[in-house]
Coordinates of C-alpha atoms and ligand atoms in Angstrom, one line a residue:
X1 CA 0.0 0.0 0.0
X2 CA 0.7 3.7 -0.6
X3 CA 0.6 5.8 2.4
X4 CA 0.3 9.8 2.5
X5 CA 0.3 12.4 5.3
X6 CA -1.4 15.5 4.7
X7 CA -1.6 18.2 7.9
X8 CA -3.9 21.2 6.9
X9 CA -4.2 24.1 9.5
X10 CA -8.0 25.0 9.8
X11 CA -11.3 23.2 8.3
X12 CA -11.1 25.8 5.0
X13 CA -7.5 24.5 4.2
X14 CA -8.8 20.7 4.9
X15 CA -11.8 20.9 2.9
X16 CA -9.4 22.1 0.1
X17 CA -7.4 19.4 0.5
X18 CA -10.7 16.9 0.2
X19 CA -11.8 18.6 -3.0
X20 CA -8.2 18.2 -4.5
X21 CA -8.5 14.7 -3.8
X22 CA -11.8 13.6 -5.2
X23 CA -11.3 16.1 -8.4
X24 CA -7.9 14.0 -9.4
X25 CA -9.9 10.9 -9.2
X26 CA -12.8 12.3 -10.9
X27 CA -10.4 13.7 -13.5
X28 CA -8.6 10.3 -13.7
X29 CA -11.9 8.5 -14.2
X30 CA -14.0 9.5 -17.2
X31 CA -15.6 6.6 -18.6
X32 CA -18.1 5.6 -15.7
X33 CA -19.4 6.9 -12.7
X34 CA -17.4 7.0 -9.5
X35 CA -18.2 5.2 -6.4
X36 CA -17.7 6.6 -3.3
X37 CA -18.2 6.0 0.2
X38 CA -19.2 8.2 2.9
X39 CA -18.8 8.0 6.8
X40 CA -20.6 9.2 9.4
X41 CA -19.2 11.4 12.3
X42 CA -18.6 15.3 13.0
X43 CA -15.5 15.4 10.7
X44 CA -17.1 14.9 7.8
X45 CA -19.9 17.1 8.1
X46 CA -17.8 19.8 8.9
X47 CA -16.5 19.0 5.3
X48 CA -19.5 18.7 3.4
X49 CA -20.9 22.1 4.6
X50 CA -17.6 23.1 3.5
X51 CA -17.4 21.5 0.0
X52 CA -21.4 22.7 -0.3
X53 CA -20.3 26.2 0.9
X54 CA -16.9 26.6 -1.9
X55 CA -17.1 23.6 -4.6
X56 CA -20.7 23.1 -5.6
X57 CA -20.0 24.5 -9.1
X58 CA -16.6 23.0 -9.0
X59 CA -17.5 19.8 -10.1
X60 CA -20.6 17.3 -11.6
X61 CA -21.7 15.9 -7.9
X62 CA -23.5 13.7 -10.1
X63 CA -20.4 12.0 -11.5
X64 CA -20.2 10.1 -8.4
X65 CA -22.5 7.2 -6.6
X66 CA -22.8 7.2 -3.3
X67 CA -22.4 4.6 -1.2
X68 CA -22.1 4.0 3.0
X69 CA -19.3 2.8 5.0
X70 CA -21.8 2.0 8.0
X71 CA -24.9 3.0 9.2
X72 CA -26.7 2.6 12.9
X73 CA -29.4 0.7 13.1
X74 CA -32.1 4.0 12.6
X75 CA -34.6 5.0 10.6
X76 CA -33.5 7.5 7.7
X77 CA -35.4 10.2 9.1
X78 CA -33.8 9.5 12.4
X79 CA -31.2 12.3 14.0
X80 CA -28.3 9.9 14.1
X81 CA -28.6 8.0 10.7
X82 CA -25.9 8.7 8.6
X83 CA -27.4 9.1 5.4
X84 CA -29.5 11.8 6.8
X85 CA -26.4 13.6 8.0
X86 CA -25.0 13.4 4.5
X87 CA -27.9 14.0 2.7
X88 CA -29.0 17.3 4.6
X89 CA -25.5 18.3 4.4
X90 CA -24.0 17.2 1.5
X91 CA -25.8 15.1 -1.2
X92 CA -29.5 17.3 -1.1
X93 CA -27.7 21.0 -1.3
X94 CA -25.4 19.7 -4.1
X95 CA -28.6 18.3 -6.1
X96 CA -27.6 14.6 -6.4
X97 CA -29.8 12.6 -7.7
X98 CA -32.1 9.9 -6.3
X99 CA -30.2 7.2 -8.7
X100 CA -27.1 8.0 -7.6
X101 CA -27.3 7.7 -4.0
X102 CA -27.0 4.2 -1.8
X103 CA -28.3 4.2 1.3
X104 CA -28.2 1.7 4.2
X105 CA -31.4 0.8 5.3
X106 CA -31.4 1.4 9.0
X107 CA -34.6 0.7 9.5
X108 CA -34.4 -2.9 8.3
X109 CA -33.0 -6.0 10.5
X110 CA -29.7 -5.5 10.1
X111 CA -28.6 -9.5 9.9
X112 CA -30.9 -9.3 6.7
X113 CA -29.7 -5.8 5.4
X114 CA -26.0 -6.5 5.8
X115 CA -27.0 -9.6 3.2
X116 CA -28.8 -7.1 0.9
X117 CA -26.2 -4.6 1.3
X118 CA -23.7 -6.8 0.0
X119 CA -25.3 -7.4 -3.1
X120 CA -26.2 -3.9 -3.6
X121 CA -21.9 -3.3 -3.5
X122 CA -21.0 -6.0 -5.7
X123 CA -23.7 -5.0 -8.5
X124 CA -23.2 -1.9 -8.6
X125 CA -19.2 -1.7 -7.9
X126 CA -16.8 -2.5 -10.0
X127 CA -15.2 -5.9 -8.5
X128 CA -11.6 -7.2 -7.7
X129 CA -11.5 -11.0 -7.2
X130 CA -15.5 -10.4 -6.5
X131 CA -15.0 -7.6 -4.1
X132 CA -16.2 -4.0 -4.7
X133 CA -13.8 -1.5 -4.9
X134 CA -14.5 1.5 -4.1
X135 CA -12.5 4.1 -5.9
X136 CA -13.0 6.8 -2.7
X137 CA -13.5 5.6 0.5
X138 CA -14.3 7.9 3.1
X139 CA -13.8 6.9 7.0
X140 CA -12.9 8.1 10.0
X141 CA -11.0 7.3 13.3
X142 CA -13.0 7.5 16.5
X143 CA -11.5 7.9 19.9
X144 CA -11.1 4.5 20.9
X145 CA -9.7 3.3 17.6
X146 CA -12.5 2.4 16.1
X147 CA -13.2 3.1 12.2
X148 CA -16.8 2.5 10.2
X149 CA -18.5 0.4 12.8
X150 CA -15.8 -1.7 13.7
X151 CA -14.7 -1.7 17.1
X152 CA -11.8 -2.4 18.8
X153 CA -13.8 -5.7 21.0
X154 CA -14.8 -6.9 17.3
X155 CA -11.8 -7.4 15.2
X156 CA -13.0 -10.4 13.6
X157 CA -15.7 -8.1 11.9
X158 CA -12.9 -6.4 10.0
X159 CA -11.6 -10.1 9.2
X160 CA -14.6 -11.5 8.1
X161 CA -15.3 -13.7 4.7
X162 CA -18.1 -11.3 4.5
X163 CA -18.6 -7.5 2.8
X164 CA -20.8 -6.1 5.5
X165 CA -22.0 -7.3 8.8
X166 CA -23.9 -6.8 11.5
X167 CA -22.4 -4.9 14.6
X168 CA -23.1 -3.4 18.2
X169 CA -21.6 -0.1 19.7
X170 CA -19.7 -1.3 23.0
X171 CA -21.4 1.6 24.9
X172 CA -24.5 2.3 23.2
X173 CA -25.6 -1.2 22.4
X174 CA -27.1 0.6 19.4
X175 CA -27.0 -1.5 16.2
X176 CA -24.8 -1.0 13.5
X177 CA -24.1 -2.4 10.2
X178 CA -21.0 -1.7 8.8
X179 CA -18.6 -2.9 5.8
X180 CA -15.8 -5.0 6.7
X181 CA -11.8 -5.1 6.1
X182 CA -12.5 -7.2 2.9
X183 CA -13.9 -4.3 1.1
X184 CA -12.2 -1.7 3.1
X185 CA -8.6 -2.6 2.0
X186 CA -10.1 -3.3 -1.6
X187 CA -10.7 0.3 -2.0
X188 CA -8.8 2.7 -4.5
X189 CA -8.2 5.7 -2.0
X190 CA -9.0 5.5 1.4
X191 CA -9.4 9.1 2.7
X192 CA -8.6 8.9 6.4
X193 CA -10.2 11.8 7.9
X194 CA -9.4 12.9 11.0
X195 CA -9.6 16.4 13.4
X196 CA -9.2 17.1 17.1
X197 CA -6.2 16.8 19.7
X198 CA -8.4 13.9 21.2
X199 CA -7.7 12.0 18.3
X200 CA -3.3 12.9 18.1
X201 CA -2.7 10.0 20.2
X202 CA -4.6 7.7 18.7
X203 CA -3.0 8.8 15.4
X204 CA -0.1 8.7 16.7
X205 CA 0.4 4.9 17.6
X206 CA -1.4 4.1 14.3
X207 CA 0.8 6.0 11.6
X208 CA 4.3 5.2 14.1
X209 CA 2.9 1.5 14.5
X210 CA 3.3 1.3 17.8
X211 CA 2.6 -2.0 19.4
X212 CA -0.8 -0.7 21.1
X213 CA -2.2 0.4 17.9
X214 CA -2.7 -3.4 17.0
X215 CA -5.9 -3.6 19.0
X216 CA -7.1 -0.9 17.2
X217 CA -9.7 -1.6 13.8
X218 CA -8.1 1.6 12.5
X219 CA -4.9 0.4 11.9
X220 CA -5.6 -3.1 9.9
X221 CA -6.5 -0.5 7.3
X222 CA -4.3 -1.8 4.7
X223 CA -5.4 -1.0 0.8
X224 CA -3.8 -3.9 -0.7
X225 CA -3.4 -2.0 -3.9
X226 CA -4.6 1.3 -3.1
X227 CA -3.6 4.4 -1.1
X228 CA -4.2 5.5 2.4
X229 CA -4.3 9.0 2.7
X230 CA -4.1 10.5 5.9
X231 CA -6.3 13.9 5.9
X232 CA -5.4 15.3 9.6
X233 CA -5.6 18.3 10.7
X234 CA -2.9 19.6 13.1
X235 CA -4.7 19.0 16.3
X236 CA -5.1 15.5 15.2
X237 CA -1.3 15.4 13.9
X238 CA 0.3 17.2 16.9
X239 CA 2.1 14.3 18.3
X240 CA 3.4 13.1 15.1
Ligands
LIG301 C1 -20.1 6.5 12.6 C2 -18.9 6.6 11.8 C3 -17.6 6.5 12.6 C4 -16.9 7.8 12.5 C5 -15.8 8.0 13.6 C6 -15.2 9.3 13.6 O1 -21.1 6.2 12.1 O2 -20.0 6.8 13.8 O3 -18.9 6.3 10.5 O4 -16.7 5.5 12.2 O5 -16.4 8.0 11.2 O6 -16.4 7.7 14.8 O7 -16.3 10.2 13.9 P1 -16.0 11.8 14.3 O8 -15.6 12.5 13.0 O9 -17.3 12.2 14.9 O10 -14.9 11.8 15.3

């Protein structure tokens, strides 16, 4: 795998720096639509009001289909789904079509949507060795390690045979159902996105490989044949 490293200074500069990336792949892909999946999380919807705010009109939004990296067990209308959080913020003010967008079904019993999930990626994705790759992946790091809704008691959802599964916030209890490390390190360009000084040290033992990291979901992120791009801001990068 590649790995890159790039530090911005305020959510402006980072935003920038998320534009630059998905225009080179959009520019380097002409002949079909792009997938691309989104995350969930305060990060990134500080970077969709952003791209909604200065790159609406910088690029066809509908160039792109739009996938999910995980989803909690909600319905779509509900304040914590994360399609509702990128559709208010991101996919609805930049006009995307209905067609183009792939949502998770919250609502559904998530054993059963993981299944239908699945199949939705592979017929719609282009596949590797029958896994969908995604040519951007979106994700983020939370503060205990955990990335998409893989957490740091469940490694053996980020090894599973499986494309998505089912899984269960350690605090919460709440639901989830979330892609797995199959599909994960299949991806093109992984797009690590990550802000805050609660996140530095966590960053920290992941980019340095330090031994604690291991227990971490975040750092079996691994793209095979693709690039990991770290998008940090320097809060997040302060101990590197
Ligand atoms: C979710 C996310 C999750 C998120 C990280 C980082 O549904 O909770 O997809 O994996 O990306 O927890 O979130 P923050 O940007 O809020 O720290």
């Amino acid at each position: 795998m590649k790995e890159k490293i790039i530090v911005s200074n305020n959510t402006e500069e980072i935003s920038t720096n998320f534009f630059n990336l998905i225009k080179k792949t959009s520019d380097e892909i002409t002949d079909r639509k792009i997938s691309f999946a989104l995350s969930g999380g305060s990060s990134p919807k500080i970077i969709f009001n952003n791209l909604v705010n200065n790159f609406k009109n910088k690029l066809d939004w509908n160039n792109f289909q739009y996938f999910w990296g995980d989803e909690r067990c909600v319905p779509p209308s509900h304040e914590e789904s994360n399609y509702k959080m990128a559709f208010d913020n991101f996919l609805n003010p930049l006009n995307v079509y209905q067609e183009n967008i792939f949502r998770i079904y919250g609502e559904d019993n998530p054993m059963q949507e993981a299944i239908r999930y699945q199949e939705i990626l592979k017929k719609n994705i282009l596949l590797k060795n029958e896994i969908p790759v995604f040519d951007i992946n979106l994700m983020g790091l939370g503060e205990d390690g955990h990335t998409a809704s893989i957490f740091p008691n469940q490694l053996e959802i980020f090894n599973s045979d499986n494309i998505c599964e089912e899984a269960v916030h350690p605090v919460s209890h709440q639901k989830r159902i979330t892609i797995t490390g199959k599909v994960i390190n299949h991806s093109s360009k992984i797009i690590m996105l990550v802000t805050g000084k609660k996140k530095s040290e966590k960053v920290k033992e992941i980019i340095l490989r330090l031994e604690k990291s291991k227990s971490y979901p975040a750092s079996l992120i691994n793209p095979n044949e693709g690039t990991l791009i770290w998008l940090l801001d320097k809060e997040s990068a302060s101990l590197l």
